[in-house]
Amino acid sequence: MNVSRFSRPVAVVPPYRKQPAQHEEDDTSVQSESKRRKVRKGTRSCWECKRRKMKCVLSPLNSDVCNACRRRGSKCIGQEFPEDTTDDTAKAHDFPTPATTISAEDATPRSVGGIFASDLAVNALESRNKHGQLSDTLYAALPSQKEIEIICNANRHPFTLPHEVLVLPYTILEQTGMETSRSLAMVPRPNAHPVILARYMLRLAIYLLHLQPNLVGELKGLKETPRALRTRLVDLAHLVTNDHGLLGNAEGLECVMVQSMYEANMGSLRQSWLTNRHAMSIAQLMGIHRPNNRTQVEVIDPSTTKSNTRHMWWRIRFLDCHLSLMLGLPQSGGSDVNSLTSDALFSNDTPMGRLERMHCVIASKISERNESTSNIPDVEVTREIDVELQKTARSLPSKWWLAPSMDVTPEDTLRETQRLFSQVLHYNLLNQLHLPYMLRSTTNRNYEYSRITCVNASRELLSRFIILRSSNRAAYSCRIVDFLALMAAMTLLLAHMDGHRSGADNLLAHQYLSDRAMIERAQENMEKLNRMNSDALSAQSADLLRRMLAIEMQMPGDDPPATTTTTAQVSVQPGETVVADPADKSEETTSVRVHIPYFGIIKIARHGMSKEPARPLIPEQPQDADGAENTSSGPRHATVYPQEGSSDNMNNTTSDDLDGSVPSLLTHRLDSCVADHLMPYEPYPGLAAPGEDWAFQGVDMAFFDSLMRNMEEDGGTNEGLWTNP
């Protein structure tokens, strides 16, 4: 009777595993057969499983490789053969499979919905072939070994790779040391798992981001520029990070986290936020978000993977809290943020590691306050968070808070950079906490504490930005610091403009020149960074600060400046044309109009600041031969129309309106208007546009939204009163 293949058990373990295939095809197979060792009857485990004292179960798909060796990506040699009988050719039979392999119980002949286990085996085999093709594609895209050697040796001193901070706590890194750029010379083998190859590509791309621009001469042997190479590597790595079937393991989660780090350093904060949320979802599916989780996370290659999954979860939460606060986006709905300062990792962490965890908790609390439905931010909550920030600062010795020096040995550079970054985040949290109160009721001293706190925090942040950018000229290294430095410079300038209205009682008058010099120095660093890297964020940040610095403030006894009718215009989308309002007679000596996508227009002048909605564009219509306009053209970006029920015009704000007769600098007088309802507004970038298309990424939108939130609700009363606790 003929037996159909569907009736055959697929998990029958052969009494002996086959010898590696190269010996079957070799002419010396007879000699190889003589090398068989005599083993006890019933011995079927391989050398690797014996060494690890693990149960050895042969795969139903390949009787040469056991399940454990398939997951590890290691050689699978039966004990009937010597350990050294395999060569490089045998690696073809050692292809590591995805984390989801067929278990031993699935190897029995049973039916699932009419499909037998053998069909599952066929599907798994097809998946294996698909992954093999993906591995071939990824490996073929890697630079040659010679090019990799050139890249690794570009720095005179070994460069410490930053990606390990994502997967291991500081305590372990201090004991074992961190990997350097020399480790990138060890390229994964051609038939490595696609996730392993993608991880290598992302690590190499991160390293290329941190190369200083003056190393161009050291990279002449490359076939393509470092920028083109890293872009190509990351684009191909997306084949793995966008495939959910490949990410159910520690290495896959690390790939997504490193991709998010790459995007943040590229200045694409919104894409980084989205990618980090992707990593958060994967981690939650793995169960590592639970403090007492006992789930075993799959590891493809234990020999090259060193990770602490609980630490990886905290790093995901850390980036989510800070990016959400910077972008004004809602933080993750998880309720475990307080556990970050109560688990064993916190108590065993280094002082700086504990500081970072406390910063994460505080950033989460500030976001919760900002997301409150109350018109005015909760004063009591602000007071409590301020006290918590003070306690957090005192958890480290006073000398730790001195500005770091970048004139250190290469081994200490990363540690000092991390210290500087932690200090910058601390001062940014102070700014974020007090920004909603900084410009409220300038005639009311009750908010003086918030104003002074913002000024001091901005000074400290800017001084560290200058230190960093005086030594590190790689624009895509520590990118978040550049965003925060721009906001700190704007905070400091606006505080002085606000203080100027107090006349002789201006508490900041004596610090104006030194603060201005610091902002000018920061602006010069941004210009130099742009010249060396062709960086959009640095270019537009420098231009915005240059125009704001042009707003001279008249001091008591000074002659009034000559008047002019010109208005400086600043736009994050160059080339926009905004309809001028002929009825607007409030243009002052110098004013800056900041066009913020999805927010409106901020007008900053010597006597105050106001917000107005985006005005309709005057489209530049091409003309045909007869001089008639061609109305078929349109903006290249998305055209945004006013939402139903929104107000499209705002009364102009004059200097008289802003000169102390109202309790705040912002006047939000809206008039309903339908005349412009169908007129196109300024073209906006996509909501997740990369940094080269949207330089400020909406950080400026969150900044002005926090600064100007419901200031008119104060009404000049003592509501919201609070002082230094």
XYZ file of C-alpha atoms in Angstrom:
725
model
C 0.000 0.000 0.000
C 1.316 3.398 -0.925
C 1.666 5.676 2.029
C 0.920 9.321 1.402
C 3.440 11.848 2.649
C 0.645 13.384 4.739
C 0.386 10.247 6.844
C 4.042 10.125 7.718
C 5.125 11.512 11.069
C 7.339 14.519 10.542
C 9.066 14.466 13.893
C 10.556 10.997 13.875
C 14.014 11.542 15.271
C 16.593 9.547 13.305
C 18.782 7.289 15.367
C 21.860 9.056 14.098
C 22.297 12.521 12.735
C 23.870 12.841 9.354
C 27.480 13.763 9.021
C 27.944 17.298 7.604
C 27.019 17.355 3.930
C 30.408 18.305 2.599
C 31.663 14.875 3.574
C 28.871 13.184 1.628
C 29.893 15.013 -1.512
C 33.608 14.607 -1.000
C 35.584 11.915 -2.728
C 37.080 11.052 0.624
C 33.740 10.151 2.171
C 35.023 6.703 3.006
C 37.872 8.200 4.995
C 35.457 10.538 6.726
C 33.204 7.636 7.638
C 36.150 6.001 9.353
C 36.408 9.030 11.627
C 33.119 8.215 13.320
C 33.545 7.894 17.055
C 31.965 5.116 18.983
C 29.339 6.474 21.350
C 27.018 4.828 23.788
C 23.823 3.408 22.396
C 21.045 6.011 22.464
C 23.403 9.027 22.516
C 21.996 11.612 20.127
C 22.941 14.992 21.656
C 25.388 17.289 19.903
C 28.595 18.633 21.399
C 27.117 22.097 22.006
C 24.049 20.799 23.872
C 26.225 18.455 25.887
C 28.479 21.357 26.846
C 25.473 23.472 27.858
C 23.768 20.479 29.531
C 20.641 21.016 27.476
C 18.160 18.609 25.928
C 19.054 18.089 22.279
C 16.009 17.776 19.995
C 16.582 17.440 16.274
C 14.585 19.708 13.996
C 11.927 18.069 11.788
C 13.061 20.360 8.962
C 16.701 19.440 9.037
C 17.992 16.321 10.702
C 21.478 17.823 10.726
C 20.693 20.668 13.135
C 18.974 20.536 16.518
C 16.485 23.172 17.617
C 18.842 24.711 20.182
C 21.688 25.144 17.686
C 19.273 26.588 15.142
C 18.220 29.261 17.625
C 21.788 30.015 18.682
C 23.147 30.007 15.167
C 25.945 27.677 16.301
C 27.462 24.556 14.781
C 25.561 21.349 15.424
C 27.974 18.406 15.466
C 26.923 15.034 16.794
C 29.127 13.319 19.306
C 29.776 10.538 16.797
C 31.957 13.061 14.915
C 35.036 14.937 16.171
C 34.360 18.598 16.963
C 36.836 19.833 14.368
C 35.477 17.937 11.358
C 33.525 20.909 10.048
C 34.933 23.742 7.996
C 33.527 26.948 6.629
C 31.489 25.071 4.031
C 29.522 23.357 6.768
C 28.148 26.679 7.927
C 25.602 26.472 5.170
C 23.842 23.824 7.274
C 23.974 26.011 10.356
C 21.553 28.688 9.233
C 19.858 30.248 12.248
C 16.103 30.442 12.011
C 13.621 32.970 13.329
C 12.651 32.864 16.971
C 9.354 31.144 16.204
C 10.458 27.566 15.570
C 8.340 24.432 15.715
C 8.345 22.980 19.189
C 8.705 19.301 20.043
C 5.004 18.816 20.752
C 4.086 20.240 17.367
C 6.134 17.470 15.772
C 3.406 14.807 16.197
C 1.171 13.921 13.234
C -1.926 15.940 14.057
C -4.344 18.055 12.064
C -4.962 21.755 12.575
C -8.036 22.859 10.661
C -7.477 20.092 8.116
C -3.814 20.960 7.635
C -1.313 18.482 8.997
C 1.899 19.287 10.798
C 3.847 18.517 7.659
C 2.244 21.543 6.013
C 3.452 23.641 8.915
C 6.906 22.282 8.278
C 6.657 23.247 4.614
C 5.596 26.782 5.579
C 8.472 27.041 8.007
C 10.862 25.862 5.309
C 9.543 28.519 2.939
C 10.022 31.109 5.673
C 13.567 29.893 6.144
C 14.279 30.270 2.437
C 12.803 33.764 2.504
C 15.039 34.756 5.410
C 18.005 33.305 3.579
C 17.276 35.561 0.628
C 16.953 38.543 2.963
C 20.294 37.701 4.550
C 21.876 37.579 1.099
C 20.405 40.990 0.258
C 21.605 42.599 3.483
C 25.069 41.092 3.349
C 25.549 42.149 -0.276
C 24.782 45.756 0.729
C 27.570 45.922 3.301
C 30.782 47.783 2.451
C 33.777 45.652 1.589
C 36.079 44.521 4.371
C 38.656 47.037 3.168
C 36.134 49.886 3.380
C 35.056 48.783 6.853
C 38.691 48.848 7.974
C 38.987 52.403 6.629
C 35.870 53.454 8.548
C 36.978 51.813 11.795
C 40.432 53.400 11.611
C 39.195 56.890 10.654
C 39.458 58.054 14.259
C 42.983 58.143 15.597
C 41.715 56.758 18.871
C 39.117 53.993 19.281
C 35.658 55.552 19.395
C 33.313 54.232 22.071
C 30.057 53.050 20.522
C 26.994 54.591 22.212
C 24.452 51.868 21.396
C 25.438 49.739 24.398
C 23.902 52.329 26.715
C 20.526 51.183 25.367
C 20.934 47.542 26.374
C 23.150 47.464 29.479
C 23.145 49.507 32.721
C 26.092 51.695 33.659
C 27.148 49.316 36.441
C 27.854 46.524 33.957
C 29.450 48.837 31.402
C 31.847 50.170 34.027
C 32.912 46.627 34.870
C 33.220 45.206 31.366
C 34.037 48.327 29.379
C 32.217 49.452 26.254
C 32.757 48.295 22.707
C 34.847 50.531 20.482
C 34.790 51.168 16.764
C 37.358 48.390 16.320
C 34.627 45.840 17.034
C 32.842 46.883 13.825
C 35.607 45.168 11.860
C 34.023 41.848 12.887
C 31.370 41.532 10.185
C 28.622 38.898 10.591
C 28.942 35.898 8.294
C 26.997 35.880 5.008
C 24.336 33.435 6.192
C 23.754 35.117 9.548
C 20.199 35.757 10.658
C 18.728 38.886 8.996
C 18.252 40.517 12.408
C 21.956 40.090 13.215
C 22.921 41.673 9.897
C 20.438 44.540 10.362
C 21.779 45.198 13.856
C 25.299 45.442 12.478
C 24.159 47.828 9.731
C 22.428 50.112 12.240
C 25.440 50.118 14.555
C 27.684 51.037 11.642
C 25.279 53.831 10.648
C 25.292 55.219 14.213
C 29.089 55.245 14.175
C 29.129 57.084 10.833
C 26.829 59.736 12.338
C 29.410 60.539 15.007
C 32.378 60.916 12.654
C 33.769 64.439 12.759
C 33.533 66.373 9.460
C 37.303 67.002 9.458
C 37.924 63.271 8.893
C 36.985 63.466 5.217
C 40.597 62.881 4.223
C 40.710 59.651 6.211
C 37.727 58.259 4.272
C 38.957 58.770 0.718
C 39.035 55.045 0.063
C 35.247 54.700 0.342
C 33.178 54.182 -2.797
C 30.453 56.496 -1.494
C 30.207 59.344 0.978
C 29.577 58.515 4.653
C 26.176 60.229 4.401
C 25.128 58.149 1.387
C 26.448 54.968 2.995
C 24.643 55.384 6.304
C 21.403 56.338 4.546
C 21.564 53.230 2.380
C 22.351 50.970 5.339
C 19.444 52.296 7.404
C 17.015 52.066 4.490
C 17.889 48.391 4.017
C 17.706 47.710 7.752
C 14.054 48.797 7.525
C 13.425 45.480 5.751
C 13.960 43.903 9.161
C 12.619 46.556 11.546
C 9.374 46.772 9.552
C 8.867 42.990 9.576
C 7.073 42.039 12.793
C 7.830 38.375 12.216
C 11.539 39.022 12.750
C 11.358 41.177 15.870
C 10.235 38.764 18.580
C 13.707 38.504 20.094
C 16.200 40.600 22.032
C 18.224 41.477 18.939
C 15.119 42.575 17.031
C 14.065 44.882 19.854
C 17.569 46.320 19.962
C 17.404 47.016 16.215
C 14.261 49.113 16.609
C 15.775 50.982 19.574
C 18.994 51.749 17.665
C 16.917 52.927 14.696
C 15.072 55.333 16.998
C 18.412 56.607 18.326
C 19.623 57.113 14.759
C 16.519 59.095 13.790
C 16.778 61.292 16.893
C 20.396 62.137 16.083
C 19.399 62.865 12.493
C 17.012 65.490 13.863
C 13.900 63.527 12.853
C 12.372 63.644 16.326
C 8.870 62.761 15.199
C 10.035 59.665 13.355
C 12.146 58.742 16.380
C 9.077 59.121 18.613
C 7.079 56.803 16.342
C 9.874 54.227 16.126
C 10.330 54.284 19.885
C 6.591 53.628 20.297
C 7.086 50.650 17.973
C 9.839 49.386 20.277
C 7.538 49.926 23.252
C 4.829 47.783 21.660
C 7.300 44.981 20.945
C 8.614 45.115 24.515
C 5.091 44.945 25.912
C 4.316 41.914 23.758
C 7.429 40.299 25.209
C 6.182 41.121 28.697
C 9.360 42.890 29.794
C 7.378 45.936 30.925
C 6.179 43.984 33.964
C 8.569 44.407 36.920
C 8.330 40.766 38.016
C 8.186 39.294 34.541
C 9.553 35.738 34.261
C 9.154 35.379 30.504
C 12.260 34.154 28.715
C 13.088 36.455 25.798
C 14.423 34.719 22.702
C 18.089 35.407 21.919
C 19.306 34.571 18.421
C 23.039 34.738 19.075
C 24.092 34.617 22.745
C 27.750 34.905 21.776
C 27.290 38.464 20.471
C 24.167 39.618 22.316
C 24.617 41.172 25.727
C 21.430 42.771 26.921
C 19.340 43.372 30.014
C 15.720 43.426 28.908
C 14.501 45.269 31.998
C 17.091 47.968 31.328
C 15.998 48.110 27.680
C 12.422 48.770 28.810
C 13.511 51.662 30.994
C 15.517 53.165 28.101
C 12.414 53.003 25.917
C 10.399 54.821 28.584
C 13.210 57.365 29.045
C 13.207 58.405 25.392
C 9.408 58.423 25.231
C 9.088 60.744 28.247
C 11.612 63.286 26.973
C 10.533 63.284 23.313
C 6.863 63.557 24.271
C 7.641 66.563 26.453
C 9.743 68.246 23.764
C 7.168 67.706 21.019
C 4.095 68.394 23.135
C 2.759 64.912 22.405
C 1.004 62.605 24.865
C 3.285 60.250 26.722
C 2.777 56.525 26.856
C -0.310 55.351 28.709
C 1.756 53.003 30.856
C 1.428 53.490 34.600
C 4.753 51.960 35.560
C 6.854 55.122 35.373
C 7.156 55.343 39.154
C 8.500 51.790 39.263
C 11.589 53.041 37.439
C 12.811 54.484 40.736
C 11.780 51.593 42.941
C 13.133 48.422 41.343
C 16.431 46.676 42.018
C 18.079 48.193 38.955
C 17.535 51.670 40.407
C 19.067 50.879 43.781
C 22.044 49.146 42.150
C 22.578 51.799 39.483
C 25.278 54.463 39.422
C 24.458 57.973 40.730
C 24.097 59.289 37.166
C 21.939 56.304 36.235
C 19.614 57.038 39.152
C 19.514 60.704 38.118
C 18.376 59.741 34.616
C 15.612 57.571 36.038
C 14.377 60.368 38.297
C 14.461 62.730 35.316
C 12.225 60.286 33.447
C 9.678 60.297 36.272
C 9.731 64.107 36.501
C 9.340 64.527 32.731
C 6.302 62.261 32.923
C 4.780 64.380 35.694
C 5.321 67.611 33.743
C 3.620 66.049 30.720
C 0.675 65.021 32.896
C 0.388 68.577 34.188
C 0.521 69.994 30.666
C -2.117 67.543 29.449
C -4.491 68.561 32.215
C -7.851 69.865 31.042
C -7.599 72.758 33.468
C -7.217 76.148 31.812
C -4.377 77.149 34.112
C -1.627 74.635 34.961
C -1.945 73.322 38.489
C 0.192 75.508 40.732
C 0.397 72.979 43.536
C 1.607 70.291 41.143
C 4.212 72.697 39.791
C 5.393 73.453 43.314
C 5.728 69.731 44.120
C 7.659 68.983 40.934
C 9.984 71.917 41.584
C 10.812 70.567 45.039
C 11.377 67.128 43.528
C 13.828 68.586 41.007
C 15.738 70.252 43.831
C 15.965 66.951 45.717
C 17.079 65.199 42.549
C 19.893 67.696 42.017
C 21.086 67.220 45.596
C 21.404 63.460 45.038
C 24.744 64.118 43.356
C 27.741 65.977 44.804
C 28.011 69.675 44.013
C 31.169 69.204 41.924
C 29.259 66.920 39.587
C 27.222 69.944 38.486
C 30.261 71.844 37.247
C 30.246 72.227 33.471
C 32.159 69.261 31.990
C 35.405 69.725 30.119
C 35.741 68.080 26.734
C 39.545 68.313 26.911
C 39.857 64.764 28.232
C 41.255 61.442 27.081
C 39.319 59.542 24.394
C 38.325 56.970 27.006
C 36.680 59.675 29.138
C 34.988 61.546 26.286
C 31.804 59.470 26.304
C 31.471 59.639 30.092
C 31.864 63.429 30.121
C 29.452 63.767 27.195
C 26.873 61.702 29.076
C 27.333 63.898 32.143
C 26.844 67.024 30.032
C 23.751 65.505 28.420
C 22.227 64.678 31.823
C 22.852 68.237 33.001
C 21.231 69.645 29.858
C 18.146 67.476 30.402
C 17.929 68.656 34.021
C 17.956 72.338 33.062
C 15.487 71.679 30.261
C 13.089 70.119 32.785
C 13.341 73.299 34.859
C 12.498 75.349 31.780
C 9.608 73.095 30.815
C 8.228 73.239 34.346
C 8.222 77.031 34.706
C 7.740 78.171 31.105
C 3.929 78.540 31.399
C 4.440 81.111 34.189
C 7.417 83.035 32.801
C 5.522 85.765 30.932
C 2.402 85.949 33.070
C 1.430 89.269 34.634
C 4.702 91.104 34.306
C 3.371 93.701 36.752
C 2.730 90.959 39.287
C 5.798 89.770 41.238
C 4.157 86.497 42.149
C 5.624 84.841 39.066
C 9.116 86.254 39.499
C 10.393 82.907 40.792
C 9.421 81.136 37.570
C 10.940 83.899 35.454
C 14.276 83.821 37.294
C 14.357 80.008 37.272
C 13.879 79.928 33.492
C 16.584 82.545 32.990
C 19.136 80.710 35.133
C 18.323 77.316 33.625
C 18.648 78.727 30.097
C 22.064 80.185 30.906
C 23.314 76.867 32.256
C 21.964 74.993 29.248
C 23.481 77.400 26.717
C 26.898 77.311 28.383
C 26.964 73.522 28.017
C 25.836 73.712 24.406
C 28.783 76.004 23.673
C 31.170 73.581 25.397
C 29.811 70.644 23.423
C 29.789 72.315 20.021
C 33.218 73.857 20.497
C 34.708 70.352 20.479
C 32.135 68.147 18.746
C 31.481 69.412 15.225
C 29.452 66.397 14.109
C 25.990 67.888 13.631
C 24.268 64.526 14.026
C 25.844 63.741 17.368
C 23.862 64.706 20.495
C 21.216 66.264 18.248
C 18.668 66.751 21.028
C 21.007 69.239 22.714
C 20.767 71.474 19.620
C 16.970 71.632 19.856
C 17.076 72.411 23.577
C 19.763 75.068 23.102
C 17.594 76.930 20.586
C 14.640 76.920 22.979
C 16.890 78.077 25.847
C 18.237 80.968 23.763
C 14.716 82.043 22.829
C 13.620 81.768 26.473
C 16.476 84.002 27.579
C 15.808 86.615 24.897
C 12.074 86.699 25.597
C 12.713 87.033 29.328
C 14.878 90.096 28.672
C 12.270 91.575 26.335
C 9.669 91.057 29.028
C 11.918 92.494 31.735
C 12.659 95.518 29.579
C 9.038 96.628 29.978
C 9.656 97.102 33.718
C 11.958 100.040 33.008
C 14.233 100.949 35.911
C 12.864 98.032 37.959
C 14.158 95.449 35.478
C 15.888 92.769 37.548
C 17.703 91.407 34.496
C 19.133 94.687 33.228
C 22.693 94.051 34.435
C 22.805 90.563 32.920
C 21.552 91.595 29.486
C 24.930 92.162 27.816
C 26.538 88.965 29.117
C 23.452 86.939 28.240
C 23.360 88.480 24.791
C 27.037 87.639 24.269
C 26.348 84.024 25.225
C 23.463 83.797 22.754
C 25.633 85.346 20.040
C 28.309 82.743 20.754
C 25.741 79.953 20.504
C 24.457 81.422 17.248
C 28.006 81.459 15.850
C 28.416 77.798 16.790
C 25.211 76.981 14.929
C 26.432 78.809 11.829
C 29.755 76.980 11.911
C 28.001 73.654 12.401
C 25.933 74.353 9.298
C 28.974 75.320 7.220
C 30.770 72.094 8.125
C 27.787 69.736 7.823
C 25.191 71.437 5.574
C 22.700 71.042 8.413
C 19.175 72.466 8.095
C 18.483 72.669 11.840
C 21.677 74.591 12.568
C 21.091 76.930 9.627
C 17.513 77.811 10.543
C 18.287 78.046 14.268
C 21.132 80.470 13.590
C 18.917 82.546 11.290
C 16.096 82.748 13.838
C 18.439 83.833 16.642
C 20.144 86.373 14.381
C 16.804 88.032 13.660
C 15.724 87.963 17.290
C 19.049 89.468 18.368
C 18.354 92.328 15.949
C 15.528 93.467 18.237
C 17.429 96.030 20.286
C 15.953 96.917 23.644
C 15.924 100.555 24.699
C 17.396 101.099 28.156
C 16.546 104.013 30.467
C 18.282 107.136 29.199
C 18.883 105.744 25.700
C 17.823 107.703 22.665
C 14.825 106.097 20.958
C 15.816 104.063 17.881
C 15.001 105.308 14.432
C 11.720 103.938 13.142
C 11.358 101.860 10.047
C 8.501 100.120 8.336
C 10.275 96.845 7.626
C 9.480 93.617 9.408
C 11.892 90.719 9.622
C 10.234 87.463 8.657
C 11.351 84.026 9.816
C 9.896 80.869 8.359
C 10.695 77.210 8.814
C 9.453 76.638 5.285
C 11.500 78.929 3.022
C 9.825 80.564 0.085
C 6.422 81.141 1.651
C 4.515 84.297 0.768
C 2.138 85.666 3.367
C -0.539 88.220 2.596
C 0.398 91.534 4.158
C -2.294 93.336 6.085
C -2.365 96.970 4.926
C -4.402 97.924 7.993
C -1.648 96.724 10.332
C 0.001 99.912 11.610
C 1.728 98.277 14.552
C 4.980 97.320 12.822
C 7.797 98.493 15.042
C 11.460 99.230 14.562
C 12.192 95.542 14.220
C 9.904 92.607 14.661
C 10.202 88.918 13.955
C 7.390 86.807 12.610
C 7.936 83.112 13.257
C 5.850 80.849 11.014
C 5.194 77.584 12.843
C 3.479 74.749 10.946
C 0.212 73.554 12.520
C 0.341 76.434 15.038
C 0.261 79.862 13.435
C 2.412 82.965 13.347
C 4.258 84.351 16.356
C 5.104 88.031 16.141
C 7.914 89.140 18.454
C 8.697 92.831 18.885
C 10.396 95.046 21.457
C 7.165 95.819 23.272
C 5.645 92.369 23.253
C 4.648 89.211 21.519
C 1.426 88.036 19.917
C 0.029 85.051 18.106
C -2.126 85.057 15.023
C -3.342 82.283 12.743
C -1.582 81.510 9.497
C -2.665 83.865 6.761
C -3.680 82.733 3.288
C -0.980 82.363 0.692
C -0.752 84.389 -2.470
C -0.046 81.541 -4.890
C 2.498 82.392 -7.534
C 0.506 81.567 -10.656
C 2.409 80.928 -13.877
C 1.136 82.852 -16.867
C 0.509 81.542 -20.360
C 1.482 83.304 -23.544
C -1.564 85.597 -23.376
C -0.706 86.712 -19.855
C -3.581 84.777 -18.277
C -2.912 83.042 -14.997
C -2.744 79.254 -14.908
C -4.679 78.212 -11.822
C -3.696 74.545 -11.972
C -0.488 74.893 -9.974
C -0.401 74.357 -6.249
C 1.931 74.014 -3.316
C 4.213 71.010 -3.142
C 3.366 70.276 0.474
C 0.017 69.461 1.970
C -2.420 72.363 1.857
C -4.182 72.933 5.161
C -7.616 74.531 5.374
C -9.160 75.965 8.503
C -11.222 73.467 10.421
C -14.917 74.024 10.780
C -15.625 76.257 13.717
C -12.105 77.696 13.873
C -11.363 81.395 13.750
C -9.344 82.445 10.791
C -8.458 86.044 11.575
C -7.210 87.802 14.646
C -7.262 91.490 15.428
C -3.867 93.081 15.123
C -2.011 93.655 18.352
C -0.505 97.088 18.817
C 2.287 98.187 21.087
C -0.251 100.073 23.204
C -2.160 96.848 23.772
C 0.989 95.170 25.017
C 2.423 97.968 27.146
C 1.087 96.954 30.543
C -2.602 97.632 29.926
C -3.336 93.891 29.809
C -2.134 91.240 32.226
C -0.148 89.284 29.629
C 1.908 89.791 26.501
C -0.316 87.577 24.437
C -3.678 88.855 23.274
C -5.933 86.209 21.831
C -8.761 88.254 20.394
C -10.356 86.180 17.697
C -12.866 87.318 15.114
C -14.962 84.843 13.193
C -14.424 85.063 9.485
C -15.607 83.021 6.531
C -14.184 85.116 3.707
C -10.937 83.142 3.666
C -12.502 79.777 4.428
C -11.652 78.299 1.035
C -8.336 80.072 0.526
C -5.254 77.803 0.725
C -2.958 78.244 3.692
C 0.795 77.866 3.883
C 2.079 74.452 2.769
C 2.943 72.285 5.742
C 5.367 69.372 5.973
C 4.025 65.931 6.763
C 3.214 65.215 10.398
C 6.134 62.751 10.539
C 8.420 64.597 8.122
C 12.166 64.014 8.552
C 14.526 66.676 9.825
C 15.628 67.844 6.381
C 11.992 68.665 5.494
C 10.933 70.086 8.881
C 13.951 71.355 10.774
C 12.291 72.350 14.063
C 10.044 69.245 14.118
C 7.339 71.054 16.099
C 9.590 71.660 19.112
C 9.002 75.372 18.546
C 5.250 74.736 18.446
C 5.337 73.001 21.834
C 7.575 75.781 23.187
C 5.250 78.641 22.281
C 2.174 76.650 23.237
C 3.579 76.134 26.734
C 4.827 79.711 26.975
C 1.546 81.316 25.945
C -0.974 78.814 27.279
C -4.041 80.643 28.625
C -2.102 83.638 29.895
C -5.217 85.742 29.507
C -6.956 83.547 32.080
C -4.809 85.117 34.784
C -6.755 88.347 34.419
C -4.302 90.308 36.509
C -5.504 88.716 39.745
C -3.634 86.682 42.295
C -5.046 83.433 40.972
C -2.271 80.993 40.308
C -0.167 82.724 42.959
C 2.870 80.751 44.046
C 6.302 81.547 45.351
C 9.510 79.690 46.020
C 8.724 76.961 48.566
